[in-house]
């Protein structure tokens, strides 16, 4: 990709931005080797979502769902943040107000060094007890091939991720909306923007006057609403934008 494809107006906009929000999805982690859900090679093409990522599915077949998450955790542990995650973390060093609102559960933004992260769909590297809500770090049950029992109450342990049909974590979504409304520039990176209510975040930003910038390898549902649509891999486009800022 050549440098000319990144609009100068975008760079000017960023230079004067006080508050920047990155709304990210599975695509930002694709270059780290983590499968996306939709699109080519997407996980949902291979397995049934309702079977694996819903509370009913878990209750029907807890050990199968647990094993699937253990498999995905292993996959996540073996990967590293890529240039996209790292560039977003760099922004924090040069701008006062940078927030990452992510739909990902892979913890890669944190591992890349971002500190201001709102996880809309939870974090695969955490578990909690269905009954007493005690949280457990992923290390605790790392070797378990079946659903573990809570040490305090004997309840079933589940991954701390938001399943289909479940509510988003209380407070996190509200905070994300607040930051969206405050933002001057809102990046939409590697997300098909079809999962609600998460997809309201960039819409709220736009309604409040933010400049929307989409980075994706293909056009999405939201492309026609953005100010700048940049087609390319986030691990290549984000570093280029950052370089053009000459910070
Ligand atoms: P999605 O799978 O629906 O869409 C991924 C998007 O990323 C697509 O639009 C695709 O074109 C784009 N993409 C692929 N490679 C890219 C690249 N290198 N650079 C830029 N864009 C690229 O993902 P979603 O919108 O995040 O929604 C799916 C749900 O799946 C979310 O709720 C999320 O919790 C979950 N999920 C998370 C992970 C993860 O944590 N890494 C992985 C899969 C799914
Ligand atoms: Zn318990």
PDB file of C-alpha atoms and ligand atoms in Angstrom:
ATOM      1  CA  UNK A   1       0.000   0.000   0.000  1.00  0.00           C
ATOM      2  CA  UNK A   2       1.403   3.377  -0.818  1.00  0.00           C
ATOM      3  CA  UNK A   3       1.410   6.415   1.412  1.00  0.00           C
ATOM      4  CA  UNK A   4      -0.759   8.495  -0.912  1.00  0.00           C
ATOM      5  CA  UNK A   5      -3.812   6.449   0.024  1.00  0.00           C
ATOM      6  CA  UNK A   6      -4.027   8.024   3.472  1.00  0.00           C
ATOM      7  CA  UNK A   7      -5.834  11.353   3.112  1.00  0.00           C
ATOM      8  CA  UNK A   8      -3.974  14.461   4.302  1.00  0.00           C
ATOM      9  CA  UNK A   9      -7.227  15.847   5.750  1.00  0.00           C
ATOM     10  CA  UNK A  10      -7.282  12.903   8.129  1.00  0.00           C
ATOM     11  CA  UNK A  11      -3.766  13.633   9.324  1.00  0.00           C
ATOM     12  CA  UNK A  12      -4.680  17.293   9.909  1.00  0.00           C
ATOM     13  CA  UNK A  13      -7.796  16.274  11.808  1.00  0.00           C
ATOM     14  CA  UNK A  14      -5.752  13.964  14.028  1.00  0.00           C
ATOM     15  CA  UNK A  15      -3.134  16.588  14.753  1.00  0.00           C
ATOM     16  CA  UNK A  16      -5.755  18.802  16.341  1.00  0.00           C
ATOM     17  CA  UNK A  17      -7.721  15.997  18.029  1.00  0.00           C
ATOM     18  CA  UNK A  18      -8.039  16.109  21.802  1.00  0.00           C
ATOM     19  CA  UNK A  19      -9.841  12.839  22.294  1.00  0.00           C
ATOM     20  CA  UNK A  20      -9.351   9.730  20.176  1.00  0.00           C
ATOM     21  CA  UNK A  21     -11.311   6.528  20.354  1.00  0.00           C
ATOM     22  CA  UNK A  22     -10.408   3.210  18.746  1.00  0.00           C
ATOM     23  CA  UNK A  23     -13.346   0.860  18.324  1.00  0.00           C
ATOM     24  CA  UNK A  24     -11.844  -2.526  17.470  1.00  0.00           C
ATOM     25  CA  UNK A  25     -13.027  -5.969  16.455  1.00  0.00           C
ATOM     26  CA  UNK A  26     -11.669  -9.380  15.591  1.00  0.00           C
ATOM     27  CA  UNK A  27      -9.958  -8.071  12.426  1.00  0.00           C
ATOM     28  CA  UNK A  28      -7.287  -6.209  14.375  1.00  0.00           C
ATOM     29  CA  UNK A  29      -6.109  -9.523  15.799  1.00  0.00           C
ATOM     30  CA  UNK A  30      -6.256 -11.398  12.485  1.00  0.00           C
ATOM     31  CA  UNK A  31      -2.618 -10.548  11.693  1.00  0.00           C
ATOM     32  CA  UNK A  32      -1.657 -12.044  15.060  1.00  0.00           C
ATOM     33  CA  UNK A  33      -3.127 -15.317  13.833  1.00  0.00           C
ATOM     34  CA  UNK A  34      -6.456 -15.278  15.678  1.00  0.00           C
ATOM     35  CA  UNK A  35      -9.406 -16.250  13.496  1.00  0.00           C
ATOM     36  CA  UNK A  36     -12.215 -13.758  12.965  1.00  0.00           C
ATOM     37  CA  UNK A  37     -15.815 -14.934  13.326  1.00  0.00           C
ATOM     38  CA  UNK A  38     -17.142 -13.744   9.998  1.00  0.00           C
ATOM     39  CA  UNK A  39     -15.577 -13.568   6.592  1.00  0.00           C
ATOM     40  CA  UNK A  40     -13.084 -15.954   5.069  1.00  0.00           C
ATOM     41  CA  UNK A  41     -11.801 -18.582   7.479  1.00  0.00           C
ATOM     42  CA  UNK A  42     -14.199 -17.265  10.144  1.00  0.00           C
ATOM     43  CA  UNK A  43     -14.812 -19.467  13.165  1.00  0.00           C
ATOM     44  CA  UNK A  44     -18.571 -19.396  12.774  1.00  0.00           C
ATOM     45  CA  UNK A  45     -18.233 -21.100   9.432  1.00  0.00           C
ATOM     46  CA  UNK A  46     -16.848 -24.161  11.163  1.00  0.00           C
ATOM     47  CA  UNK A  47     -18.956 -24.397  14.306  1.00  0.00           C
ATOM     48  CA  UNK A  48     -22.436 -23.410  15.371  1.00  0.00           C
ATOM     49  CA  UNK A  49     -22.467 -20.190  17.350  1.00  0.00           C
ATOM     50  CA  UNK A  50     -25.560 -21.023  19.340  1.00  0.00           C
ATOM     51  CA  UNK A  51     -24.057 -24.331  20.367  1.00  0.00           C
ATOM     52  CA  UNK A  52     -20.842 -22.883  21.688  1.00  0.00           C
ATOM     53  CA  UNK A  53     -21.323 -19.282  22.638  1.00  0.00           C
ATOM     54  CA  UNK A  54     -24.606 -19.092  24.500  1.00  0.00           C
ATOM     55  CA  UNK A  55     -25.694 -19.798  28.041  1.00  0.00           C
ATOM     56  CA  UNK A  56     -28.118 -22.490  26.844  1.00  0.00           C
ATOM     57  CA  UNK A  57     -25.334 -24.121  24.871  1.00  0.00           C
ATOM     58  CA  UNK A  58     -23.124 -24.100  27.934  1.00  0.00           C
ATOM     59  CA  UNK A  59     -25.811 -25.638  30.154  1.00  0.00           C
ATOM     60  CA  UNK A  60     -26.580 -28.286  27.551  1.00  0.00           C
ATOM     61  CA  UNK A  61     -22.995 -29.276  26.971  1.00  0.00           C
ATOM     62  CA  UNK A  62     -20.735 -27.552  29.518  1.00  0.00           C
ATOM     63  CA  UNK A  63     -17.628 -29.612  28.907  1.00  0.00           C
ATOM     64  CA  UNK A  64     -17.719 -29.127  25.138  1.00  0.00           C
ATOM     65  CA  UNK A  65     -18.036 -25.355  25.512  1.00  0.00           C
ATOM     66  CA  UNK A  66     -15.321 -25.317  28.188  1.00  0.00           C
ATOM     67  CA  UNK A  67     -12.970 -27.296  25.929  1.00  0.00           C
ATOM     68  CA  UNK A  68     -13.617 -24.894  23.050  1.00  0.00           C
ATOM     69  CA  UNK A  69     -12.656 -21.954  25.232  1.00  0.00           C
ATOM     70  CA  UNK A  70      -9.563 -23.776  26.535  1.00  0.00           C
ATOM     71  CA  UNK A  71      -8.574 -24.347  22.903  1.00  0.00           C
ATOM     72  CA  UNK A  72      -9.070 -20.683  22.022  1.00  0.00           C
ATOM     73  CA  UNK A  73      -7.107 -19.607  25.112  1.00  0.00           C
ATOM     74  CA  UNK A  74      -4.212 -21.768  24.111  1.00  0.00           C
ATOM     75  CA  UNK A  75      -4.348 -20.208  20.651  1.00  0.00           C
ATOM     76  CA  UNK A  76      -4.420 -16.705  22.168  1.00  0.00           C
ATOM     77  CA  UNK A  77      -1.486 -17.411  24.512  1.00  0.00           C
ATOM     78  CA  UNK A  78       0.627 -18.522  21.591  1.00  0.00           C
ATOM     79  CA  UNK A  79       0.048 -15.265  19.695  1.00  0.00           C
ATOM     80  CA  UNK A  80       1.558 -11.815  20.077  1.00  0.00           C
ATOM     81  CA  UNK A  81       0.090  -8.345  19.611  1.00  0.00           C
ATOM     82  CA  UNK A  82       0.758  -7.078  16.078  1.00  0.00           C
ATOM     83  CA  UNK A  83       1.731  -3.678  14.675  1.00  0.00           C
ATOM     84  CA  UNK A  84      -1.927  -2.553  14.804  1.00  0.00           C
ATOM     85  CA  UNK A  85      -2.289  -3.130  18.562  1.00  0.00           C
ATOM     86  CA  UNK A  86       1.162  -1.656  19.171  1.00  0.00           C
ATOM     87  CA  UNK A  87       0.468   1.504  17.193  1.00  0.00           C
ATOM     88  CA  UNK A  88      -2.738   2.099  19.132  1.00  0.00           C
ATOM     89  CA  UNK A  89      -0.726   1.769  22.351  1.00  0.00           C
ATOM     90  CA  UNK A  90       1.772   4.332  20.960  1.00  0.00           C
ATOM     91  CA  UNK A  91      -1.032   6.891  20.493  1.00  0.00           C
ATOM     92  CA  UNK A  92      -1.419   7.007  24.272  1.00  0.00           C
ATOM     93  CA  UNK A  93       2.073   8.426  24.580  1.00  0.00           C
ATOM     94  CA  UNK A  94       1.349  11.423  22.361  1.00  0.00           C
ATOM     95  CA  UNK A  95      -2.327  12.193  22.964  1.00  0.00           C
ATOM     96  CA  UNK A  96      -3.852  12.840  26.383  1.00  0.00           C
ATOM     97  CA  UNK A  97      -7.134  11.159  25.862  1.00  0.00           C
ATOM     98  CA  UNK A  98      -7.035   7.825  24.030  1.00  0.00           C
ATOM     99  CA  UNK A  99      -9.546   5.077  24.682  1.00  0.00           C
ATOM    100  CA  UNK A 100      -9.757   1.606  23.208  1.00  0.00           C
ATOM    101  CA  UNK A 101     -13.259   0.164  23.091  1.00  0.00           C
ATOM    102  CA  UNK A 102     -12.879  -3.410  22.002  1.00  0.00           C
ATOM    103  CA  UNK A 103     -15.221  -6.236  21.133  1.00  0.00           C
ATOM    104  CA  UNK A 104     -12.300  -8.631  21.354  1.00  0.00           C
ATOM    105  CA  UNK A 105     -11.769 -10.939  24.263  1.00  0.00           C
ATOM    106  CA  UNK A 106      -8.154 -11.829  23.471  1.00  0.00           C
ATOM    107  CA  UNK A 107      -6.386  -9.365  25.799  1.00  0.00           C
ATOM    108  CA  UNK A 108      -3.956  -8.335  23.031  1.00  0.00           C
ATOM    109  CA  UNK A 109      -4.540  -4.581  23.456  1.00  0.00           C
ATOM    110  CA  UNK A 110      -3.394  -4.868  27.057  1.00  0.00           C
ATOM    111  CA  UNK A 111      -0.407  -6.975  26.121  1.00  0.00           C
ATOM    112  CA  UNK A 112       0.521  -4.354  23.510  1.00  0.00           C
ATOM    113  CA  UNK A 113       0.639  -1.678  26.222  1.00  0.00           C
ATOM    114  CA  UNK A 114      -2.709   0.138  25.989  1.00  0.00           C
ATOM    115  CA  UNK A 115      -3.939   1.091  29.450  1.00  0.00           C
ATOM    116  CA  UNK A 116      -7.295   2.672  28.729  1.00  0.00           C
ATOM    117  CA  UNK A 117      -9.329  -0.305  27.508  1.00  0.00           C
ATOM    118  CA  UNK A 118     -13.054  -0.916  27.717  1.00  0.00           C
ATOM    119  CA  UNK A 119     -13.840  -4.574  27.043  1.00  0.00           C
ATOM    120  CA  UNK A 120     -17.416  -4.767  25.788  1.00  0.00           C
ATOM    121  CA  UNK A 121     -17.478  -8.543  25.471  1.00  0.00           C
ATOM    122  CA  UNK A 122     -15.332  -9.582  28.400  1.00  0.00           C
ATOM    123  CA  UNK A 123     -11.946 -11.231  28.436  1.00  0.00           C
ATOM    124  CA  UNK A 124     -11.143 -14.831  27.615  1.00  0.00           C
ATOM    125  CA  UNK A 125      -8.290 -14.763  30.129  1.00  0.00           C
ATOM    126  CA  UNK A 126     -10.753 -14.593  33.017  1.00  0.00           C
ATOM    127  CA  UNK A 127     -13.373 -16.948  34.441  1.00  0.00           C
ATOM    128  CA  UNK A 128     -16.044 -16.568  37.049  1.00  0.00           C
ATOM    129  CA  UNK A 129     -18.322 -18.722  39.175  1.00  0.00           C
ATOM    130  CA  UNK A 130     -21.933 -18.932  38.015  1.00  0.00           C
ATOM    131  CA  UNK A 131     -23.198 -19.009  41.589  1.00  0.00           C
ATOM    132  CA  UNK A 132     -21.089 -16.714  43.754  1.00  0.00           C
ATOM    133  CA  UNK A 133     -19.530 -14.617  40.927  1.00  0.00           C
ATOM    134  CA  UNK A 134     -15.972 -15.048  42.218  1.00  0.00           C
ATOM    135  CA  UNK A 135     -13.471 -14.221  39.462  1.00  0.00           C
ATOM    136  CA  UNK A 136     -10.552 -16.471  38.596  1.00  0.00           C
ATOM    137  CA  UNK A 137      -7.557 -15.696  36.447  1.00  0.00           C
ATOM    138  CA  UNK A 138      -7.118 -17.969  33.438  1.00  0.00           C
ATOM    139  CA  UNK A 139      -3.973 -19.563  34.957  1.00  0.00           C
ATOM    140  CA  UNK A 140      -5.977 -21.096  37.754  1.00  0.00           C
ATOM    141  CA  UNK A 141      -7.726 -23.732  35.639  1.00  0.00           C
ATOM    142  CA  UNK A 142      -5.358 -23.803  32.731  1.00  0.00           C
ATOM    143  CA  UNK A 143      -5.053 -27.596  32.674  1.00  0.00           C
ATOM    144  CA  UNK A 144      -8.741 -28.356  33.243  1.00  0.00           C
ATOM    145  CA  UNK A 145     -10.368 -30.374  30.460  1.00  0.00           C
ATOM    146  CA  UNK A 146     -13.771 -30.219  32.116  1.00  0.00           C
ATOM    147  CA  UNK A 147     -15.720 -27.391  33.722  1.00  0.00           C
ATOM    148  CA  UNK A 148     -13.983 -26.715  37.054  1.00  0.00           C
ATOM    149  CA  UNK A 149     -15.780 -26.209  40.355  1.00  0.00           C
ATOM    150  CA  UNK A 150     -15.578 -22.988  42.336  1.00  0.00           C
ATOM    151  CA  UNK A 151     -13.242 -23.271  45.323  1.00  0.00           C
ATOM    152  CA  UNK A 152     -15.594 -21.242  47.481  1.00  0.00           C
ATOM    153  CA  UNK A 153     -19.008 -22.644  46.700  1.00  0.00           C
ATOM    154  CA  UNK A 154     -18.613 -25.574  44.318  1.00  0.00           C
ATOM    155  CA  UNK A 155     -20.482 -23.727  41.542  1.00  0.00           C
ATOM    156  CA  UNK A 156     -19.700 -24.127  37.857  1.00  0.00           C
ATOM    157  CA  UNK A 157     -16.911 -21.976  36.426  1.00  0.00           C
ATOM    158  CA  UNK A 158     -17.475 -20.230  33.078  1.00  0.00           C
ATOM    159  CA  UNK A 159     -15.400 -17.931  30.867  1.00  0.00           C
ATOM    160  CA  UNK A 160     -15.927 -14.206  31.494  1.00  0.00           C
ATOM    161  CA  UNK A 161     -17.109 -13.463  27.988  1.00  0.00           C
ATOM    162  CA  UNK A 162     -20.443 -12.108  26.795  1.00  0.00           C
ATOM    163  CA  UNK A 163     -22.409 -14.832  25.057  1.00  0.00           C
ATOM    164  CA  UNK A 164     -25.191 -14.443  22.488  1.00  0.00           C
ATOM    165  CA  UNK A 165     -28.276 -13.082  24.156  1.00  0.00           C
ATOM    166  CA  UNK A 166     -26.397 -11.840  27.227  1.00  0.00           C
ATOM    167  CA  UNK A 167     -26.161  -8.289  28.509  1.00  0.00           C
ATOM    168  CA  UNK A 168     -22.944  -6.336  28.168  1.00  0.00           C
ATOM    169  CA  UNK A 169     -21.041  -5.750  31.420  1.00  0.00           C
ATOM    170  CA  UNK A 170     -22.825  -3.075  33.441  1.00  0.00           C
ATOM    171  CA  UNK A 171     -21.132   0.280  33.307  1.00  0.00           C
ATOM    172  CA  UNK A 172     -18.637  -0.626  30.583  1.00  0.00           C
ATOM    173  CA  UNK A 173     -21.007   0.112  27.721  1.00  0.00           C
ATOM    174  CA  UNK A 174     -22.149   3.377  29.314  1.00  0.00           C
ATOM    175  CA  UNK A 175     -18.538   4.469  29.766  1.00  0.00           C
ATOM    176  CA  UNK A 176     -17.762   3.529  26.150  1.00  0.00           C
ATOM    177  CA  UNK A 177     -20.685   5.638  24.947  1.00  0.00           C
ATOM    178  CA  UNK A 178     -19.525   8.541  27.059  1.00  0.00           C
ATOM    179  CA  UNK A 179     -16.034   8.354  25.558  1.00  0.00           C
ATOM    180  CA  UNK A 180     -17.512   7.997  22.067  1.00  0.00           C
ATOM    181  CA  UNK A 181     -19.529  11.167  22.503  1.00  0.00           C
ATOM    182  CA  UNK A 182     -16.443  12.990  23.755  1.00  0.00           C
ATOM    183  CA  UNK A 183     -14.198  11.829  20.938  1.00  0.00           C
ATOM    184  CA  UNK A 184     -13.020  14.060  18.083  1.00  0.00           C
ATOM    185  CA  UNK A 185     -11.837  11.145  15.974  1.00  0.00           C
ATOM    186  CA  UNK A 186     -13.254   7.639  16.186  1.00  0.00           C
ATOM    187  CA  UNK A 187     -11.423   4.815  14.407  1.00  0.00           C
ATOM    188  CA  UNK A 188     -13.386   1.683  13.522  1.00  0.00           C
ATOM    189  CA  UNK A 189     -10.831  -1.043  13.068  1.00  0.00           C
ATOM    190  CA  UNK A 190     -11.331  -4.628  11.909  1.00  0.00           C
ATOM    191  CA  UNK A 191     -14.962  -4.977  12.801  1.00  0.00           C
ATOM    192  CA  UNK A 192     -17.909  -5.965  10.650  1.00  0.00           C
ATOM    193  CA  UNK A 193     -19.932  -3.610  12.890  1.00  0.00           C
ATOM    194  CA  UNK A 194     -22.967  -5.854  12.907  1.00  0.00           C
ATOM    195  CA  UNK A 195     -22.921  -6.957  16.553  1.00  0.00           C
ATOM    196  CA  UNK A 196     -25.243  -4.784  18.650  1.00  0.00           C
ATOM    197  CA  UNK A 197     -25.266  -2.985  21.005  1.00  0.00           C
ATOM    198  CA  UNK A 198     -21.480  -2.689  20.466  1.00  0.00           C
ATOM    199  CA  UNK A 199     -21.994  -1.227  16.989  1.00  0.00           C
ATOM    200  CA  UNK A 200     -23.832   1.749  18.491  1.00  0.00           C
ATOM    201  CA  UNK A 201     -20.496   3.090  19.729  1.00  0.00           C
ATOM    202  CA  UNK A 202     -19.282   4.601  16.428  1.00  0.00           C
ATOM    203  CA  UNK A 203     -22.827   5.766  15.647  1.00  0.00           C
ATOM    204  CA  UNK A 204     -22.936   7.663  18.945  1.00  0.00           C
ATOM    205  CA  UNK A 205     -19.547   9.177  18.151  1.00  0.00           C
ATOM    206  CA  UNK A 206     -20.742  10.379  14.764  1.00  0.00           C
ATOM    207  CA  UNK A 207     -23.984  11.809  16.081  1.00  0.00           C
ATOM    208  CA  UNK A 208     -21.938  13.832  18.555  1.00  0.00           C
ATOM    209  CA  UNK A 209     -19.778  15.214  15.764  1.00  0.00           C
ATOM    210  CA  UNK A 210     -16.742  12.930  15.686  1.00  0.00           C
ATOM    211  CA  UNK A 211     -14.861  12.204  12.484  1.00  0.00           C
ATOM    212  CA  UNK A 212     -15.215   8.494  11.682  1.00  0.00           C
ATOM    213  CA  UNK A 213     -12.316   6.591  10.148  1.00  0.00           C
ATOM    214  CA  UNK A 214     -12.754   2.990   9.117  1.00  0.00           C
ATOM    215  CA  UNK A 215      -9.846   0.615   8.583  1.00  0.00           C
ATOM    216  CA  UNK A 216     -10.820  -2.754   7.167  1.00  0.00           C
ATOM    217  CA  UNK A 217      -9.709  -5.122   4.428  1.00  0.00           C
ATOM    218  CA  UNK A 218     -13.137  -4.805   2.821  1.00  0.00           C
ATOM    219  CA  UNK A 219     -16.157  -2.469   2.927  1.00  0.00           C
ATOM    220  CA  UNK A 220     -18.648  -3.125   5.752  1.00  0.00           C
ATOM    221  CA  UNK A 221     -22.148  -2.129   6.808  1.00  0.00           C
ATOM    222  CA  UNK A 222     -20.851   1.099   8.251  1.00  0.00           C
ATOM    223  CA  UNK A 223     -18.594   2.163   5.355  1.00  0.00           C
ATOM    224  CA  UNK A 224     -21.181   4.495   3.836  1.00  0.00           C
ATOM    225  CA  UNK A 225     -21.448   6.420   7.106  1.00  0.00           C
ATOM    226  CA  UNK A 226     -17.772   7.114   7.715  1.00  0.00           C
ATOM    227  CA  UNK A 227     -15.741  10.178   6.768  1.00  0.00           C
ATOM    228  CA  UNK A 228     -12.688   8.192   5.730  1.00  0.00           C
ATOM    229  CA  UNK A 229     -12.697   4.566   4.668  1.00  0.00           C
ATOM    230  CA  UNK A 230      -9.250   3.066   4.326  1.00  0.00           C
ATOM    231  CA  UNK A 231      -9.075  -0.372   2.787  1.00  0.00           C
ATOM    232  CA  UNK A 232      -6.090  -2.300   4.078  1.00  0.00           C
ATOM    233  CA  UNK A 233      -4.738  -4.383   6.913  1.00  0.00           C
ATOM    234  CA  UNK A 234      -4.823  -2.627  10.270  1.00  0.00           C
ATOM    235  CA  UNK A 235      -1.265  -3.772  11.012  1.00  0.00           C
ATOM    236  CA  UNK A 236      -0.105  -1.832   7.950  1.00  0.00           C
ATOM    237  CA  UNK A 237      -2.468   1.143   7.826  1.00  0.00           C
ATOM    238  CA  UNK A 238      -2.213   2.205  11.489  1.00  0.00           C
ATOM    239  CA  UNK A 239       1.606   2.421  11.547  1.00  0.00           C
ATOM    240  CA  UNK A 240       1.479   4.468   8.331  1.00  0.00           C
ATOM    241  CA  UNK A 241      -0.994   6.931   9.788  1.00  0.00           C
ATOM    242  CA  UNK A 242       1.126   7.203  12.910  1.00  0.00           C
ATOM    243  CA  UNK A 243       4.256   7.843  10.886  1.00  0.00           C
ATOM    244  CA  UNK A 244       2.537  10.569   8.884  1.00  0.00           C
ATOM    245  CA  UNK A 245       1.752  12.402  12.134  1.00  0.00           C
ATOM    246  CA  UNK A 246       5.491  12.966  12.575  1.00  0.00           C
ATOM    247  CA  UNK A 247       5.209  13.026  16.350  1.00  0.00           C
TER     248      UNK A 247
HETATM  249  P1  LIG B   1     -16.083 -10.123  12.783  1.00  0.00           P
HETATM  250  O1  LIG B   1     -15.399 -11.440  12.745  1.00  0.00           O
HETATM  251  O2  LIG B   1     -17.527 -10.043  12.603  1.00  0.00           O
HETATM  252  O3  LIG B   1     -15.426  -9.173  11.661  1.00  0.00           O
HETATM  253  C1  LIG B   1     -14.056  -9.068  11.462  1.00  0.00           C
HETATM  254  C2  LIG B   1     -13.800  -7.907  10.514  1.00  0.00           C
HETATM  255  O4  LIG B   1     -12.386  -7.714  10.423  1.00  0.00           O
HETATM  256  C3  LIG B   1     -14.314  -8.124   9.097  1.00  0.00           C
HETATM  257  O5  LIG B   1     -15.029  -6.968   8.697  1.00  0.00           O
HETATM  258  C4  LIG B   1     -13.023  -8.289   8.272  1.00  0.00           C
HETATM  259  O6  LIG B   1     -13.151  -7.779   6.971  1.00  0.00           O
HETATM  260  C5  LIG B   1     -12.041  -7.482   9.079  1.00  0.00           C
HETATM  261  N1  LIG B   1     -10.620  -7.852   8.952  1.00  0.00           N
HETATM  262  C6  LIG B   1     -10.068  -9.080   8.815  1.00  0.00           C
HETATM  263  N2  LIG B   1      -8.723  -9.015   8.787  1.00  0.00           N
HETATM  264  C7  LIG B   1      -8.398  -7.700   8.923  1.00  0.00           C
HETATM  265  C8  LIG B   1      -7.156  -6.971   8.983  1.00  0.00           C
HETATM  266  N3  LIG B   1      -5.979  -7.594   8.917  1.00  0.00           N
HETATM  267  N4  LIG B   1      -7.208  -5.630   9.124  1.00  0.00           N
HETATM  268  C9  LIG B   1      -8.402  -4.976   9.207  1.00  0.00           C
HETATM  269  N5  LIG B   1      -9.592  -5.606   9.161  1.00  0.00           N
HETATM  270  C10 LIG B   1      -9.591  -6.949   9.017  1.00  0.00           C
HETATM  271  O7  LIG B   1     -15.615  -9.469  14.139  1.00  0.00           O
HETATM  272  P2  LIG B   1     -16.304  -8.400  15.085  1.00  0.00           P
HETATM  273  O8  LIG B   1     -16.868  -7.297  14.272  1.00  0.00           O
HETATM  274  O9  LIG B   1     -15.298  -8.124  16.127  1.00  0.00           O
HETATM  275  O10 LIG B   1     -17.557  -9.119  15.765  1.00  0.00           O
HETATM  276  C11 LIG B   1     -17.541 -10.426  16.154  1.00  0.00           C
HETATM  277  C12 LIG B   1     -17.631 -10.801  17.611  1.00  0.00           C
HETATM  278  O11 LIG B   1     -16.668 -11.836  17.693  1.00  0.00           O
HETATM  279  C13 LIG B   1     -17.209  -9.814  18.645  1.00  0.00           C
HETATM  280  O12 LIG B   1     -18.244  -9.810  19.549  1.00  0.00           O
HETATM  281  C14 LIG B   1     -15.982 -10.408  19.354  1.00  0.00           C
HETATM  282  O13 LIG B   1     -16.232 -10.501  20.736  1.00  0.00           O
HETATM  283  C15 LIG B   1     -15.890 -11.810  18.863  1.00  0.00           C
HETATM  284  N6  LIG B   1     -14.525 -12.312  18.464  1.00  0.00           N
HETATM  285  C16 LIG B   1     -13.412 -11.931  19.120  1.00  0.00           C
HETATM  286  C17 LIG B   1     -12.162 -12.399  18.698  1.00  0.00           C
HETATM  287  C18 LIG B   1     -10.938 -11.927  19.445  1.00  0.00           C
HETATM  288  O14 LIG B   1     -11.005 -11.615  20.616  1.00  0.00           O
HETATM  289  N7  LIG B   1      -9.791 -11.815  18.749  1.00  0.00           N
HETATM  290  C19 LIG B   1     -12.056 -13.254  17.610  1.00  0.00           C
HETATM  291  C20 LIG B   1     -13.244 -13.649  16.957  1.00  0.00           C
HETATM  292  C21 LIG B   1     -14.469 -13.145  17.400  1.00  0.00           C
HETATM  293 ZN1  LIG B   2     -18.597 -19.860  43.626  1.00  0.00          ZN
END
